[in-house]
C-alpha positions as a printed NumPy array, in Angstrom:
array([[208.257, 122.971, 314.683],
       [205.671, 122.266, 317.688],
       [205.612, 119.239, 319.48 ],
       [202.274, 117.168, 319.202],
       [201.002, 114.809, 321.93 ],
       [200.812, 111.268, 320.752],
       [198.331, 109.29 , 321.281],
       [198.186, 105.546, 320.405],
       [194.763, 104.678, 320.891],
       [193.548, 107.859, 318.846],
       [194.859, 105.705, 315.624],
       [192.785, 102.929, 316.708],
       [189.632, 104.485, 317.603],
       [189.606, 106.477, 314.665],
       [189.919, 103.058, 312.643],
       [187.271, 101.261, 314.967],
       [184.352, 103.864, 314.206],
       [184.059, 103.435, 310.588],
       [184.83 ,  99.866, 310.812],
       [182.185,  99.28 , 313.352],
       [180.014, 101.289, 311.569],
       [180.575,  99.447, 308.254],
       [179.793,  96.078, 310.491],
       [176.135,  97.004, 310.872],
       [175.16 ,  98.299, 308.529],
       [175.865,  95.02 , 306.872],
       [174.449,  92.901, 309.857],
       [170.905,  91.596, 309.238],
       [168.118,  93.285, 311.714],
       [165.532,  90.61 , 312.23 ],
       [161.835,  90.464, 313.727],
       [160.643,  88.334, 316.133],
       [159.608,  86.037, 313.935],
       [163.332,  84.999, 312.823],
       [162.735,  87.083, 309.332],
       [164.834,  89.644, 308.614],
       [163.421,  93.489, 308.438],
       [163.652,  95.764, 305.889],
       [165.657,  98.56 , 307.498],
       [166.378,  99.954, 310.651],
       [166.009, 103.349, 311.872],
       [169.25 , 105.599, 312.225],
       [170.029, 106.561, 315.957],
       [172.051, 108.82 , 318.08 ],
       [172.661, 107.929, 321.652],
       [173.739, 110.377, 324.412],
       [173.806, 111.739, 328.224],
       [172.225, 114.622, 329.153],
       [173.3  , 117.431, 331.805],
       [170.031, 115.783, 334.072],
       [171.83 , 112.178, 334.017],
       [169.884, 110.784, 331.498],
       [170.685, 108.397, 328.353],
       [168.865, 109.509, 325.458],
       [168.097, 107.588, 322.354],
       [166.607, 109.466, 319.726],
       [165.922, 107.354, 316.335],
       [164.933, 108.716, 313.103],
       [161.03 , 107.254, 312.584],
       [159.616, 109.684, 309.513],
       [156.419, 108.447, 308.013],
       [156.023, 105.661, 311.016],
       [153.174, 106.399, 313.163],
       [153.326, 106.581, 316.76 ],
       [150.576, 103.555, 317.311],
       [152.776, 101.176, 314.685],
       [156.025, 101.541, 317.115],
       [157.031,  99.752, 320.129],
       [159.793, 100.264, 322.759],
       [160.776,  97.478, 325.31 ],
       [163.493,  97.622, 327.842],
       [164.451,  93.715, 328.413],
       [167.701,  92.115, 330.099],
       [169.65 ,  95.183, 329.261],
       [168.604,  95.7  , 325.655],
       [166.567,  98.204, 324.422],
       [164.709,  97.291, 321.41 ],
       [162.714,  99.77 , 319.086],
       [160.516,  98.136, 316.463],
       [157.486,  98.681, 314.311],
       [156.694,  98.94 , 310.811],
       [156.41 , 101.567, 307.937],
       [153.608, 101.226, 305.623],
       [153.802, 102.121, 302.295],
       [151.892, 104.794, 301.271],
       [148.765, 103.937, 299.035],
       [148.266, 107.504, 297.408],
       [149.556, 108.485, 294.36 ],
       [150.544, 104.796, 293.321],
       [148.538, 104.985, 290.075],
       [150.13 , 105.583, 286.755],
       [154.207, 104.92 , 286.181],
       [156.781, 105.047, 288.93 ],
       [159.596, 106.346, 288.   ],
       [161.449, 106.126, 291.132],
       [161.43 , 104.45 , 294.486],
       [164.259, 105.221, 296.985],
       [162.202, 105.019, 300.247],
       [162.32 , 101.379, 302.176],
       [159.138,  99.977, 303.707],
       [157.898,  97.377, 305.904],
       [158.94 ,  96.111, 309.493],
       [162.288,  97.29 , 311.395],
       [163.833,  96.626, 314.514],
       [167.022,  98.212, 316.774],
       [168.048,  96.285, 319.454],
       [171.176,  98.804, 321.464],
       [172.755,  97.245, 324.407],
       [172.388,  99.934, 327.915],
       [174.357,  99.85 , 330.931],
       [173.277,  98.408, 334.176],
       [173.218, 101.693, 335.645],
       [170.131, 102.768, 333.414],
       [166.497, 103.107, 336.025],
       [164.523, 100.729, 333.709],
       [161.379, 101.628, 336.026],
       [161.677, 105.226, 334.576],
       [162.211, 105.062, 331.38 ],
       [160.104, 107.533, 328.965],
       [158.955, 107.606, 325.096],
       [158.244, 110.444, 323.179],
       [157.145, 110.383, 319.388],
       [156.859, 114.238, 317.908],
       [157.898, 115.096, 313.753],
       [159.252, 111.759, 312.878],
       [161.491, 111.815, 315.907],
       [161.018, 108.974, 318.417],
       [162.934, 109.979, 321.953],
       [163.159, 107.599, 324.294],
       [164.654, 108.56 , 327.516],
       [167.245, 106.651, 329.932],
       [167.536, 108.03 , 333.413],
       [170.334, 106.658, 335.581],
       [170.061, 105.519, 339.098],
       [170.711, 107.626, 341.75 ],
       [173.382, 105.998, 342.915],
       [174.966, 105.594, 339.6  ],
       [175.112, 109.482, 339.17 ],
       [178.458, 112.175, 340.169],
       [178.097, 113.248, 343.164],
       [179.985, 116.025, 345.468],
       [181.9  , 114.726, 348.139],
       [182.499, 117.511, 351.098],
       [185.958, 117.519, 352.343],
       [186.242, 117.832, 356.307],
       [188.97 , 119.372, 358.145],
       [191.264, 116.947, 360.109]])
């Protein structure tokens, strides 16, 4: 029998993630006018070795001109619209699973983000927003001097 390190917070964090996700899925998204948005893109958030946060959002079928990205008061907002394709609408429709219409996704970002250096790019149905960290927030190596 081997000993296993017990982390009391592991069970809490495993429970918290699915619960948080289920709450997010049920939480409606709203447009500026207070109307309910019809869908919200899925996002990944990660930090690179270059000390920047990256928000990667799935936006297949959304034109770059139909997307707006704003950063205000520590909240990054991605909003826009996926328009219904007109071609292929003649005849009978047997299944309609894709969602269309307005979307809005807002994420809180840390105060350590350099708002003036934020950049966004849209390529192959993916929007990537790069949020560099301020220089003072980046880790730095401190030299140890002899006493």
